[in-house]
One Martini backbone bead per residue (centre of mass of N, CA, C, O) as a GRO file, in nm:
protein
  290
    1MET     BB    1 -10.234   6.258  -3.545
    2GLU     BB    2 -10.078   6.049  -3.378
    3LEU     BB    3 -10.054   6.225  -3.123
    4ILE     BB    4 -10.359   6.248  -3.074
    5ARG     BB    5 -10.416   5.947  -3.046
    6LYS     BB    6 -10.232   5.897  -2.803
    7PHE     BB    7 -10.363   6.100  -2.614
    8THR     BB    8 -10.648   5.979  -2.625
    9ARG     BB    9 -10.569   5.699  -2.522
   10LYS     BB   10 -10.450   5.786  -2.250
   11THR     BB   11 -10.696   5.932  -2.144
   12ARG     BB   12 -10.883   5.687  -2.149
   13MET     BB   13 -10.712   5.508  -1.957
   14PHE     BB   14 -10.724   5.698  -1.712
   15GLY     BB   15 -11.031   5.695  -1.693
   16GLU     BB   16 -11.042   5.387  -1.639
   17LEU     BB   17 -10.856   5.368  -1.395
   18VAL     BB   18 -11.055   5.580  -1.219
   19MET     BB   19 -11.347   5.561  -1.289
   20PHE     BB   20 -11.494   5.836  -1.378
   21SER     BB   21 -11.805   5.760  -1.374
   22HIS     BB   22 -11.799   5.733  -1.043
   23THR     BB   23 -11.852   6.033  -0.967
   24LEU     BB   24 -12.167   5.986  -0.917
   25PHE     BB   25 -12.144   5.926  -0.614
   26SER     BB   26 -12.037   6.218  -0.496
   27LEU     BB   27 -12.141   6.468  -0.658
   28PRO     BB   28 -12.444   6.499  -0.577
   29PHE     BB   29 -12.382   6.548  -0.270
   30ALA     BB   30 -12.205   6.795  -0.314
   31LEU     BB   31 -12.423   6.971  -0.449
   32ILE     BB   32 -12.623   6.970  -0.220
   33SER     BB   33 -12.436   7.094  -0.009
   34MET     BB   34 -12.385   7.362  -0.160
   35VAL     BB   35 -12.675   7.463  -0.179
   36TRP     BB   36 -12.737   7.463   0.126
   37ALA     BB   37 -12.498   7.647   0.208
   38ALA     BB   38 -12.587   7.892   0.001
   39GLY     BB   39 -12.903   7.913  -0.047
   40GLY     BB   40 -12.823   7.805  -0.338
   41ILE     BB   41 -12.649   7.904  -0.593
   42PRO     BB   42 -12.341   7.916  -0.638
   43SER     BB   43 -12.083   8.050  -0.736
   44GLY     BB   44 -11.887   8.006  -1.005
   45TYR     BB   45 -11.621   7.999  -0.853
   46VAL     BB   46 -11.691   7.781  -0.640
   47LEU     BB   47 -11.789   7.564  -0.832
   48LEU     BB   48 -11.534   7.525  -0.998
   49TRP     BB   49 -11.322   7.464  -0.766
   50SER     BB   50 -11.482   7.229  -0.642
   51LEU     BB   51 -11.480   7.041  -0.890
   52ILE     BB   52 -11.178   7.028  -0.922
   53ALA     BB   53 -11.120   6.909  -0.642
   54LEU     BB   54 -11.293   6.656  -0.662
   55VAL     BB   55 -11.167   6.526  -0.917
   56ALA     BB   56 -10.868   6.528  -0.830
   57ALA     BB   57 -10.895   6.362  -0.569
   58ARG     BB   58 -11.023   6.113  -0.697
   59ASN     BB   59 -10.807   6.048  -0.908
   60GLY     BB   60 -10.569   6.021  -0.713
   61ALA     BB   61 -10.687   5.797  -0.532
   62ASN     BB   62 -10.744   5.578  -0.748
   63ALA     BB   63 -10.455   5.563  -0.862
   64PHE     BB   64 -10.319   5.489  -0.595
   65ASN     BB   65 -10.473   5.224  -0.552
   66ARG     BB   66 -10.371   5.085  -0.808
   67LEU     BB   67 -10.073   5.100  -0.732
   68ILE     BB   68 -10.081   4.945  -0.456
   69ASP     BB   69 -10.268   4.692  -0.593
   70ARG     BB   70 -10.120   4.556  -0.842
   71GLN     BB   71 -10.049   4.269  -0.731
   72PHE     BB   72 -10.338   4.181  -0.662
   73ASP     BB   73 -10.462   4.232  -0.942
   74ALA     BB   74 -10.278   4.023  -1.091
   75ALA     BB   75 -10.380   3.767  -0.907
   76ASN     BB   76 -10.671   3.847  -0.987
   77PRO     BB   77 -10.892   3.745  -1.222
   78ARG     BB   78 -11.092   3.996  -1.200
   79THR     BB   79 -10.821   4.222  -1.225
   80ALA     BB   80 -10.601   4.143  -1.452
   81HIS     BB   81 -10.710   4.361  -1.680
   82ARG     BB   82 -10.576   4.588  -1.581
   83HIS     BB   83 -10.345   4.825  -1.661
   84LEU     BB   84 -10.098   4.744  -1.484
   85PRO     BB   85 -10.088   4.432  -1.525
   86ARG     BB   86 -10.079   4.487  -1.858
   87LYS     BB   87  -9.896   4.746  -1.922
   88LEU     BB   88 -10.059   5.002  -2.032
   89LEU     BB   89  -9.947   5.122  -1.770
   90HIS     BB   90  -9.712   5.289  -1.589
   91GLU     BB   91  -9.597   5.363  -1.283
   92ARG     BB   92  -9.485   5.645  -1.352
   93GLU     BB   93  -9.743   5.756  -1.478
   94VAL     BB   94  -9.927   5.721  -1.230
   95THR     BB   95  -9.760   5.884  -1.032
   96THR     BB   96  -9.781   6.149  -1.189
   97PHE     BB   97 -10.089   6.163  -1.182
   98VAL     BB   98 -10.114   6.184  -0.877
   99VAL     BB   99  -9.947   6.441  -0.828
  100ILE     BB  100 -10.107   6.632  -1.012
  101ASN     BB  101 -10.387   6.600  -0.875
  102PHE     BB  102 -10.299   6.693  -0.588
  103ALA     BB  103 -10.201   6.971  -0.676
  104ILE     BB  104 -10.476   7.065  -0.782
  105PHE     BB  105 -10.627   7.031  -0.519
  106ILE     BB  106 -10.465   7.237  -0.352
  107LEU     BB  107 -10.515   7.475  -0.535
  108ALA     BB  108 -10.826   7.473  -0.517
  109ALA     BB  109 -10.842   7.504  -0.211
  110GLY     BB  110 -10.691   7.781  -0.206
  111MET     BB  111 -10.917   7.927  -0.387
  112LEU     BB  112 -11.138   7.920  -0.164
  113ASN     BB  113 -11.005   7.868   0.141
  114PRO     BB  114 -10.829   7.825   0.431
  115LEU     BB  115 -10.966   7.566   0.528
  116CYS     BB  116 -10.924   7.396   0.272
  117LEU     BB  117 -10.617   7.421   0.265
  118TRP     BB  118 -10.560   7.300   0.549
  119LEU     BB  119 -10.722   7.018   0.478
  120SER     BB  120 -10.589   6.890   0.221
  121PRO     BB  121 -10.366   6.703   0.344
  122VAL     BB  122 -10.561   6.538   0.512
  123ALA     BB  123 -10.727   6.428   0.276
  124ILE     BB  124 -10.496   6.278   0.135
  125ILE     BB  125 -10.428   6.085   0.364
  126LEU     BB  126 -10.707   5.952   0.387
  127ILE     BB  127 -10.749   5.853   0.083
  128CYS     BB  128 -10.479   5.682   0.081
  129SER     BB  129 -10.514   5.492   0.336
  130TYR     BB  130 -10.724   5.294   0.226
  131SER     BB  131 -10.529   5.100   0.063
  132TYR     BB  132 -10.434   4.960   0.356
  133THR     BB  133 -10.684   4.846   0.522
  134LYS     BB  134 -10.718   4.554   0.383
  135ARG     BB  135 -10.455   4.446   0.552
  136PHE     BB  136 -10.610   4.483   0.873
  137THR     BB  137 -10.935   4.541   0.803
  138TRP     BB  138 -11.293   4.504   0.775
  139LEU     BB  139 -11.342   4.833   0.776
  140CYS     BB  140 -11.270   4.928   0.480
  141HIS     BB  141 -11.553   5.005   0.371
  142LEU     BB  142 -11.606   5.241   0.566
  143TYR     BB  143 -11.349   5.395   0.496
  144LEU     BB  144 -11.424   5.450   0.209
  145GLY     BB  145 -11.680   5.608   0.279
  146PHE     BB  146 -11.533   5.823   0.448
  147THR     BB  147 -11.362   5.943   0.216
  148ILE     BB  148 -11.608   6.016   0.028
  149ALA     BB  149 -11.748   6.202   0.246
  150SER     BB  150 -11.559   6.451   0.192
  151ALA     BB  151 -11.715   6.586  -0.036
  152PRO     BB  152 -11.968   6.718   0.109
  153ILE     BB  153 -11.802   6.849   0.331
  154GLY     BB  154 -11.611   7.015   0.150
  155ALA     BB  155 -11.836   7.169   0.001
  156TRP     BB  156 -11.928   7.330   0.245
  157PHE     BB  157 -11.656   7.464   0.306
  158ALA     BB  158 -11.631   7.609   0.030
  159VAL     BB  159 -11.872   7.805   0.092
  160THR     BB  160 -11.825   7.888   0.418
  161GLY     BB  161 -11.563   7.809   0.601
  162GLU     BB  162 -11.739   7.611   0.791
  163PHE     BB  163 -11.878   7.447   1.039
  164ALA     BB  164 -12.132   7.176   1.047
  165PHE     BB  165 -12.387   6.940   1.075
  166THR     BB  166 -12.511   6.858   0.798
  167PRO     BB  167 -12.256   6.749   0.637
  168PHE     BB  168 -12.223   6.502   0.836
  169VAL     BB  169 -12.481   6.364   0.756
  170ILE     BB  170 -12.419   6.332   0.459
  171GLY     BB  171 -12.154   6.178   0.503
  172THR     BB  172 -12.282   5.934   0.649
  173ILE     BB  173 -12.455   5.844   0.416
  174VAL     BB  174 -12.222   5.788   0.223
  175MET     BB  175 -12.069   5.584   0.396
  176LEU     BB  176 -12.298   5.369   0.414
  177TRP     BB  177 -12.347   5.333   0.114
  178ILE     BB  178 -12.061   5.255   0.021
  179GLY     BB  179 -12.009   5.030   0.226
  180GLY     BB  180 -12.242   4.846   0.135
  181PHE     BB  181 -12.162   4.809  -0.177
  182ASP     BB  182 -11.871   4.709  -0.117
  183ILE     BB  183 -11.953   4.449   0.017
  184ILE     BB  184 -12.099   4.331  -0.220
  185TYR     BB  185 -11.852   4.332  -0.412
  186ALA     BB  186 -11.663   4.153  -0.214
  187THR     BB  187 -11.808   3.869  -0.257
  188GLN     BB  188 -11.624   3.787  -0.508
  189ASP     BB  189 -11.342   3.769  -0.297
  190ILE     BB  190 -11.329   3.560  -0.069
  191GLU     BB  191 -11.109   3.353  -0.155
  192PHE     BB  192 -10.884   3.552  -0.222
  193ASP     BB  193 -10.865   3.683   0.059
  194ARG     BB  194 -10.788   3.423   0.206
  195GLU     BB  195 -10.526   3.358   0.042
  196THR     BB  196 -10.389   3.667   0.088
  197GLY     BB  197 -10.498   3.822   0.365
  198LEU     BB  198 -10.735   3.985   0.314
  199TRP     BB  199 -10.973   4.222   0.414
  200SER     BB  200 -11.326   4.150   0.491
  201VAL     BB  201 -11.645   4.095   0.554
  202PRO     BB  202 -11.687   3.830   0.390
  203ARG     BB  203 -11.437   3.682   0.501
  204VAL     BB  204 -11.513   3.697   0.814
  205PHE     BB  205 -11.855   3.638   0.797
  206GLY     BB  206 -11.959   3.585   0.528
  207LEU     BB  207 -12.205   3.605   0.303
  208ASP     BB  208 -12.474   3.640   0.462
  209GLU     BB  209 -12.367   3.843   0.675
  210ALA     BB  210 -12.270   4.058   0.477
  211LEU     BB  211 -12.550   4.119   0.352
  212PHE     BB  212 -12.676   4.202   0.619
  213ILE     BB  213 -12.489   4.442   0.674
  214ALA     BB  214 -12.556   4.598   0.416
  215ARG     BB  215 -12.855   4.635   0.482
  216GLY     BB  216 -12.809   4.789   0.746
  217LEU     BB  217 -12.660   5.034   0.627
  218HIS     BB  218 -12.895   5.114   0.429
  219THR     BB  219 -13.108   5.162   0.643
  220ILE     BB  220 -12.967   5.393   0.790
  221MET     BB  221 -12.942   5.574   0.546
  222VAL     BB  222 -13.247   5.617   0.503
  223LEU     BB  223 -13.305   5.741   0.781
  224LEU     BB  224 -13.117   5.988   0.731
  225LEU     BB  225 -13.265   6.097   0.488
  226PHE     BB  226 -13.525   6.153   0.652
  227SER     BB  227 -13.392   6.349   0.858
  228LEU     BB  228 -13.348   6.581   0.646
  229TYR     BB  229 -13.643   6.661   0.619
  230VAL     BB  230 -13.633   6.804   0.897
  231LEU     BB  231 -13.361   6.961   0.910
  232GLN     BB  232 -13.436   7.114   0.610
  233ASP     BB  233 -13.732   7.151   0.542
  234LEU     BB  234 -13.874   6.959   0.343
  235GLY     BB  235 -14.049   6.803   0.079
  236TRP     BB  236 -14.224   6.590  -0.136
  237LEU     BB  237 -13.999   6.552  -0.351
  238TYR     BB  238 -13.790   6.435  -0.164
  239LEU     BB  239 -13.956   6.187  -0.075
  240ILE     BB  240 -13.976   6.059  -0.352
  241GLY     BB  241 -13.673   6.017  -0.389
  242ILE     BB  242 -13.635   5.828  -0.140
  243LEU     BB  243 -13.833   5.612  -0.229
  244PHE     BB  244 -13.686   5.536  -0.491
  245ALA     BB  245 -13.414   5.469  -0.357
  246THR     BB  246 -13.525   5.240  -0.181
  247ILE     BB  247 -13.619   5.059  -0.411
  248LEU     BB  248 -13.338   5.032  -0.547
  249LEU     BB  249 -13.203   4.899  -0.302
  250ALA     BB  250 -13.384   4.649  -0.301
  251VAL     BB  251 -13.304   4.553  -0.580
  252GLU     BB  252 -13.006   4.525  -0.528
  253HIS     BB  253 -13.043   4.296  -0.304
  254ASN     BB  254 -13.211   4.095  -0.505
  255ILE     BB  255 -12.968   4.060  -0.745
  256ILE     BB  256 -12.761   3.913  -0.597
  257LYS     BB  257 -12.461   3.742  -0.757
  258PRO     BB  258 -12.137   3.656  -0.721
  259SER     BB  259 -12.115   3.465  -0.990
  260ASN     BB  260 -12.231   3.735  -1.133
  261ARG     BB  261 -12.075   4.000  -1.261
  262LYS     BB  262 -12.291   4.163  -1.403
  263ARG     BB  263 -12.485   4.178  -1.161
  264MET     BB  264 -12.280   4.315  -0.966
  265ASN     BB  265 -12.242   4.574  -1.130
  266VAL     BB  266 -12.534   4.663  -1.109
  267ALA     BB  267 -12.556   4.663  -0.795
  268SER     BB  268 -12.284   4.839  -0.728
  269TYR     BB  269 -12.314   5.068  -0.969
  270ASN     BB  270 -12.556   5.138  -1.156
  271LEU     BB  271 -12.778   5.178  -0.939
  272ASN     BB  272 -12.616   5.391  -0.769
  273GLN     BB  273 -12.611   5.608  -0.987
  274VAL     BB  274 -12.917   5.642  -0.992
  275ILE     BB  275 -12.963   5.711  -0.697
  276SER     BB  276 -12.799   5.976  -0.688
  277MET     BB  277 -12.968   6.120  -0.914
  278VAL     BB  278 -13.241   6.108  -0.780
  279ILE     BB  279 -13.166   6.267  -0.528
  280LEU     BB  280 -13.073   6.520  -0.673
  281PHE     BB  281 -13.325   6.593  -0.838
  282CYS     BB  282 -13.535   6.598  -0.602
  283THR     BB  283 -13.387   6.799  -0.421
  284MET     BB  284 -13.374   7.035  -0.624
  285ALA     BB  285 -13.675   7.050  -0.685
  286ASP     BB  286 -13.761   7.104  -0.394
  287TYR     BB  287 -13.590   7.363  -0.343
  288PHE     BB  288 -13.689   7.536  -0.618
  289LEU     BB  289 -14.024   7.449  -0.636
  290THR     BB  290 -14.134   7.463  -0.306
   0.00000   0.00000   0.00000
Protein backbone atom coordinates (compact mmCIF):
# COMPACT_ATOMS: atom_id res chain seq x y z
CA MET A 1 0.00 0.00 0.00
CA GLU A 2 2.83 2.39 0.84
CA LEU A 3 4.37 1.82 -2.59
CA ILE A 4 1.03 2.58 -4.25
CA ARG A 5 0.67 5.77 -2.22
CA LYS A 6 4.16 6.93 -3.20
CA PHE A 7 3.50 6.17 -6.85
CA THR A 8 0.18 8.01 -6.74
CA ARG A 9 1.80 10.99 -5.03
CA LYS A 10 4.61 11.17 -7.60
CA THR A 11 2.15 10.84 -10.46
CA ARG A 12 0.06 13.68 -9.06
CA MET A 13 3.13 15.88 -8.63
CA PHE A 14 4.29 15.27 -12.20
CA GLY A 15 0.76 16.10 -13.38
CA GLU A 16 0.95 19.37 -11.44
CA LEU A 17 4.48 20.04 -12.73
CA VAL A 18 3.38 19.96 -16.35
CA MET A 19 -0.06 21.48 -15.61
CA PHE A 20 -1.75 18.51 -17.27
CA SER A 21 -5.20 20.16 -17.13
CA HIS A 22 -3.89 22.81 -19.54
CA THR A 23 -3.90 20.20 -22.29
CA LEU A 24 -7.35 21.68 -22.98
CA PHE A 25 -5.62 24.57 -24.72
CA SER A 26 -4.22 22.56 -27.63
CA LEU A 27 -6.27 19.34 -27.62
CA PRO A 28 -9.60 20.78 -28.91
CA PHE A 29 -7.91 22.42 -31.90
CA ALA A 30 -5.97 19.24 -32.61
CA LEU A 31 -9.23 17.26 -32.60
CA ILE A 32 -10.88 19.76 -34.95
CA SER A 33 -7.90 19.53 -37.29
CA MET A 34 -8.03 15.72 -37.29
CA VAL A 35 -11.75 15.59 -38.05
CA TRP A 36 -11.45 18.08 -40.91
CA ALA A 37 -8.42 16.25 -42.29
CA ALA A 38 -10.17 12.87 -42.12
CA GLY A 39 -13.48 14.16 -43.44
CA GLY A 40 -15.08 12.66 -40.32
CA ILE A 41 -13.95 10.72 -37.29
CA PRO A 42 -10.39 9.40 -37.80
CA SER A 43 -9.63 5.73 -37.35
CA GLY A 44 -9.12 4.54 -33.79
CA TYR A 45 -5.49 3.76 -34.61
CA VAL A 46 -4.71 7.30 -35.80
CA LEU A 47 -6.69 8.88 -32.99
CA LEU A 48 -4.90 6.83 -30.32
CA TRP A 49 -1.35 7.46 -31.52
CA SER A 50 -2.08 11.13 -32.21
CA LEU A 51 -3.32 11.67 -28.67
CA ILE A 52 -0.33 9.81 -27.25
CA ALA A 53 2.00 12.00 -29.33
CA LEU A 54 0.22 15.19 -28.30
CA VAL A 55 0.24 14.43 -24.57
CA ALA A 56 3.83 13.14 -24.55
CA ALA A 57 5.18 16.16 -26.47
CA ARG A 58 3.35 18.58 -24.23
CA ASN A 59 4.44 16.84 -21.01
CA GLY A 60 8.05 16.73 -22.15
CA ALA A 61 8.06 20.38 -23.19
CA ASN A 62 6.45 21.67 -19.98
CA ALA A 63 8.76 19.60 -17.76
CA PHE A 64 11.78 20.80 -19.76
CA ASN A 65 10.65 24.40 -19.29
CA ARG A 66 10.33 23.91 -15.54
CA LEU A 67 13.80 22.37 -15.48
CA ILE A 68 15.44 25.20 -17.43
CA ASP A 69 13.62 27.93 -15.48
CA ARG A 70 14.07 26.42 -12.00
CA GLN A 71 16.42 29.19 -10.79
CA PHE A 72 14.10 31.96 -11.98
CA ASP A 73 11.11 30.15 -10.47
CA ALA A 74 12.91 29.93 -7.13
CA ALA A 75 13.69 33.67 -7.16
CA ASN A 76 10.17 34.77 -8.16
CA PRO A 77 7.73 34.92 -5.20
CA ARG A 78 4.87 34.03 -7.56
CA THR A 79 6.50 30.76 -8.65
CA ALA A 80 8.66 29.83 -5.65
CA HIS A 81 6.05 27.27 -4.58
CA ARG A 82 6.64 25.09 -7.65
CA HIS A 83 7.96 21.57 -7.32
CA LEU A 84 11.61 22.03 -8.28
CA PRO A 85 12.26 25.14 -6.14
CA ARG A 86 10.72 23.34 -3.15
CA LYS A 87 12.65 20.13 -3.91
CA LEU A 88 9.43 18.14 -4.09
CA LEU A 89 10.80 16.72 -7.32
CA HIS A 90 14.50 16.35 -8.07
CA GLU A 91 16.23 17.50 -11.24
CA ARG A 92 17.20 13.95 -12.16
CA GLU A 93 13.58 12.80 -11.87
CA VAL A 94 12.35 15.61 -14.08
CA THR A 95 15.12 15.01 -16.62
CA THR A 96 14.15 11.34 -16.80
CA PHE A 97 10.51 12.34 -17.21
CA VAL A 98 11.44 14.62 -20.13
CA VAL A 99 13.48 11.93 -21.89
CA ILE A 100 10.75 9.29 -21.47
CA ASN A 101 8.03 11.57 -22.81
CA PHE A 102 10.04 12.64 -25.85
CA ALA A 103 10.88 9.00 -26.57
CA ILE A 104 7.16 8.18 -26.42
CA PHE A 105 6.47 11.12 -28.72
CA ILE A 106 8.95 9.89 -31.34
CA LEU A 107 7.55 6.35 -31.08
CA ALA A 108 3.98 7.62 -31.54
CA ALA A 109 5.03 9.78 -34.50
CA GLY A 110 6.66 6.77 -36.10
CA MET A 111 3.50 4.72 -35.64
CA LEU A 112 1.54 7.33 -37.60
CA ASN A 113 3.44 7.95 -40.83
CA PRO A 114 6.91 8.81 -42.22
CA LEU A 115 6.23 12.56 -42.34
CA CYS A 116 5.37 12.66 -38.63
CA LEU A 117 8.44 10.60 -37.76
CA TRP A 118 10.70 12.83 -39.84
CA LEU A 119 9.29 15.98 -38.25
CA SER A 120 9.33 14.70 -34.65
CA PRO A 121 12.94 15.77 -33.84
CA VAL A 122 12.22 19.17 -35.37
CA ALA A 123 9.15 19.49 -33.16
CA ILE A 124 11.17 18.61 -30.05
CA ILE A 125 13.80 21.24 -30.86
CA LEU A 126 11.11 23.89 -31.44
CA ILE A 127 9.12 23.21 -28.27
CA CYS A 128 12.24 23.05 -26.11
CA SER A 129 13.78 26.20 -27.56
CA TYR A 130 10.87 28.25 -26.21
CA SER A 131 12.36 27.98 -22.72
CA TYR A 132 15.31 30.13 -23.82
CA THR A 133 13.48 32.82 -25.81
CA LYS A 134 12.49 34.88 -22.76
CA ARG A 135 16.21 35.42 -22.19
CA PHE A 136 16.68 37.46 -25.36
CA THR A 137 13.38 38.53 -27.02
CA TRP A 138 9.99 39.93 -26.09
CA LEU A 139 8.53 37.82 -28.89
CA CYS A 140 8.69 34.84 -26.49
CA HIS A 141 4.89 34.89 -26.07
CA LEU A 142 4.28 34.43 -29.78
CA TYR A 143 6.98 31.79 -29.91
CA LEU A 144 5.17 29.90 -27.16
CA GLY A 145 2.00 30.12 -29.23
CA PHE A 146 3.96 28.98 -32.28
CA THR A 147 5.17 25.85 -30.50
CA ILE A 148 1.69 24.97 -29.22
CA ALA A 149 0.34 25.57 -32.73
CA SER A 150 2.28 22.49 -33.76
CA ALA A 151 -0.50 20.41 -32.16
CA PRO A 152 -3.26 21.07 -34.75
CA ILE A 153 -0.72 21.14 -37.58
CA GLY A 154 0.77 17.85 -36.46
CA ALA A 155 -2.72 16.38 -36.02
CA TRP A 156 -3.46 17.11 -39.68
CA PHE A 157 -0.19 15.49 -40.73
CA ALA A 158 -1.04 12.47 -38.58
CA VAL A 159 -4.22 11.89 -40.57
CA THR A 160 -3.09 12.75 -44.09
CA GLY A 161 0.69 12.56 -44.07
CA GLU A 162 0.62 15.64 -46.29
CA PHE A 163 0.93 19.43 -46.07
CA ALA A 164 -2.18 21.61 -46.52
CA PHE A 165 -3.27 25.22 -46.03
CA THR A 166 -6.06 24.77 -43.47
CA PRO A 167 -3.96 23.37 -40.59
CA PHE A 168 -1.65 26.36 -40.81
CA VAL A 169 -4.63 28.70 -40.45
CA ILE A 170 -5.71 26.74 -37.36
CA GLY A 171 -2.13 26.87 -36.10
CA THR A 172 -1.98 30.64 -36.57
CA ILE A 173 -5.21 30.99 -34.59
CA VAL A 174 -3.70 28.98 -31.75
CA MET A 175 -0.46 30.99 -31.88
CA LEU A 176 -2.27 34.33 -31.61
CA TRP A 177 -4.61 33.07 -28.90
CA ILE A 178 -1.86 31.59 -26.72
CA GLY A 179 0.44 34.55 -27.32
CA GLY A 180 -2.30 36.98 -26.29
CA PHE A 181 -3.20 35.39 -23.00
CA ASP A 182 0.45 34.64 -22.19
CA ILE A 183 1.08 38.39 -22.45
CA ILE A 184 -1.81 38.94 -20.05
CA TYR A 185 -0.33 36.43 -17.61
CA ALA A 186 3.13 38.01 -17.90
CA THR A 187 1.83 41.37 -16.65
CA GLN A 188 2.15 39.92 -13.15
CA ASP A 189 5.94 39.74 -13.51
CA ILE A 190 6.86 43.12 -14.96
CA GLU A 191 9.09 44.14 -12.05
CA PHE A 192 10.65 40.71 -11.67
CA ASP A 193 11.48 40.58 -15.38
CA ARG A 194 13.11 44.00 -15.17
CA GLU A 195 15.18 42.98 -12.16
CA THR A 196 16.37 39.69 -13.66
CA GLY A 197 16.77 40.82 -17.28
CA LEU A 198 14.09 38.50 -18.65
CA TRP A 199 12.23 39.66 -21.72
CA SER A 200 8.48 40.03 -22.13
CA VAL A 201 6.03 42.34 -23.87
CA PRO A 202 4.87 43.88 -20.54
CA ARG A 203 8.45 44.55 -19.48
CA VAL A 204 9.42 46.20 -22.78
CA PHE A 205 6.22 48.12 -23.60
CA GLY A 206 4.59 48.63 -20.21
CA LEU A 207 1.28 47.42 -18.81
CA ASP A 208 -1.21 49.40 -20.90
CA GLU A 209 0.57 48.80 -24.19
CA ALA A 210 0.98 45.10 -23.42
CA LEU A 211 -2.74 44.70 -22.81
CA PHE A 212 -3.43 46.60 -26.04
CA ILE A 213 -1.15 44.19 -27.94
CA ALA A 214 -2.91 41.21 -26.35
CA ARG A 215 -6.28 42.58 -27.46
CA GLY A 216 -4.91 43.07 -30.95
CA LEU A 217 -3.68 39.47 -31.15
CA HIS A 218 -7.04 38.16 -29.99
CA THR A 219 -8.88 40.37 -32.47
CA ILE A 220 -6.88 38.90 -35.36
CA MET A 221 -7.51 35.43 -33.91
CA VAL A 222 -11.28 36.00 -34.03
CA LEU A 223 -11.07 37.26 -37.62
CA LEU A 224 -9.20 34.11 -38.61
CA LEU A 225 -11.80 31.96 -36.86
CA PHE A 226 -14.44 33.64 -38.99
CA SER A 227 -12.28 33.06 -42.09
CA LEU A 228 -12.52 29.31 -41.44
CA TYR A 229 -16.29 29.67 -41.78
CA VAL A 230 -15.74 30.40 -45.46
CA LEU A 231 -12.66 28.23 -45.97
CA GLN A 232 -14.32 25.10 -44.58
CA ASP A 233 -17.88 25.95 -45.70
CA LEU A 234 -19.20 25.79 -42.13
CA GLY A 235 -22.68 26.54 -40.79
CA TRP A 236 -24.58 28.49 -38.16
CA LEU A 237 -23.59 26.32 -35.19
CA TYR A 238 -19.94 27.12 -35.83
CA LEU A 239 -20.79 30.83 -35.93
CA ILE A 240 -22.59 30.56 -32.60
CA GLY A 241 -19.49 28.99 -31.09
CA ILE A 242 -17.25 31.77 -32.40
CA LEU A 243 -19.64 34.42 -31.10
CA PHE A 244 -19.60 32.83 -27.62
CA ALA A 245 -15.80 32.57 -27.76
CA THR A 246 -15.58 36.25 -28.72
CA ILE A 247 -17.78 37.23 -25.78
CA LEU A 248 -15.62 35.17 -23.41
CA LEU A 249 -12.48 36.84 -24.78
CA ALA A 250 -14.05 40.23 -24.12
CA VAL A 251 -14.83 39.16 -20.55
CA GLU A 252 -11.25 37.95 -20.19
CA HIS A 253 -9.86 41.35 -21.13
CA ASN A 254 -12.32 43.18 -18.88
CA ILE A 255 -11.49 41.31 -15.67
CA ILE A 256 -7.69 41.65 -15.91
CA LYS A 257 -6.06 42.89 -12.72
CA PRO A 258 -2.33 42.03 -12.43
CA SER A 259 -2.32 42.61 -8.66
CA ASN A 260 -5.04 39.98 -8.18
CA ARG A 261 -3.54 36.55 -8.86
CA LYS A 262 -6.86 34.73 -8.62
CA ARG A 263 -8.40 37.02 -11.21
CA MET A 264 -5.38 36.62 -13.49
CA ASN A 265 -5.62 32.84 -13.29
CA VAL A 266 -9.28 33.08 -14.32
CA ALA A 267 -8.45 35.44 -17.20
CA SER A 268 -5.38 33.58 -18.46
CA TYR A 269 -6.33 29.96 -17.85
CA ASN A 270 -9.87 29.15 -16.75
CA LEU A 271 -11.72 31.24 -19.31
CA ASN A 272 -9.45 30.09 -22.11
CA GLN A 273 -10.10 26.45 -21.27
CA VAL A 274 -13.81 27.20 -21.63
CA ILE A 275 -13.17 29.05 -24.90
CA SER A 276 -11.39 26.09 -26.47
CA MET A 277 -14.13 23.68 -25.40
CA VAL A 278 -16.87 25.96 -26.72
CA ILE A 279 -15.12 26.16 -30.09
CA LEU A 280 -14.63 22.37 -30.13
CA PHE A 281 -18.23 21.56 -29.21
CA CYS A 282 -19.82 23.99 -31.66
CA THR A 283 -17.44 23.07 -34.48
CA MET A 284 -18.09 19.35 -34.05
CA ALA A 285 -21.84 19.92 -33.73
CA ASP A 286 -21.79 22.02 -36.90
CA TYR A 287 -19.75 19.44 -38.80
CA PHE A 288 -21.79 16.38 -37.84
CA LEU A 289 -25.29 17.83 -37.37
CA THR A 290 -25.69 20.38 -40.17
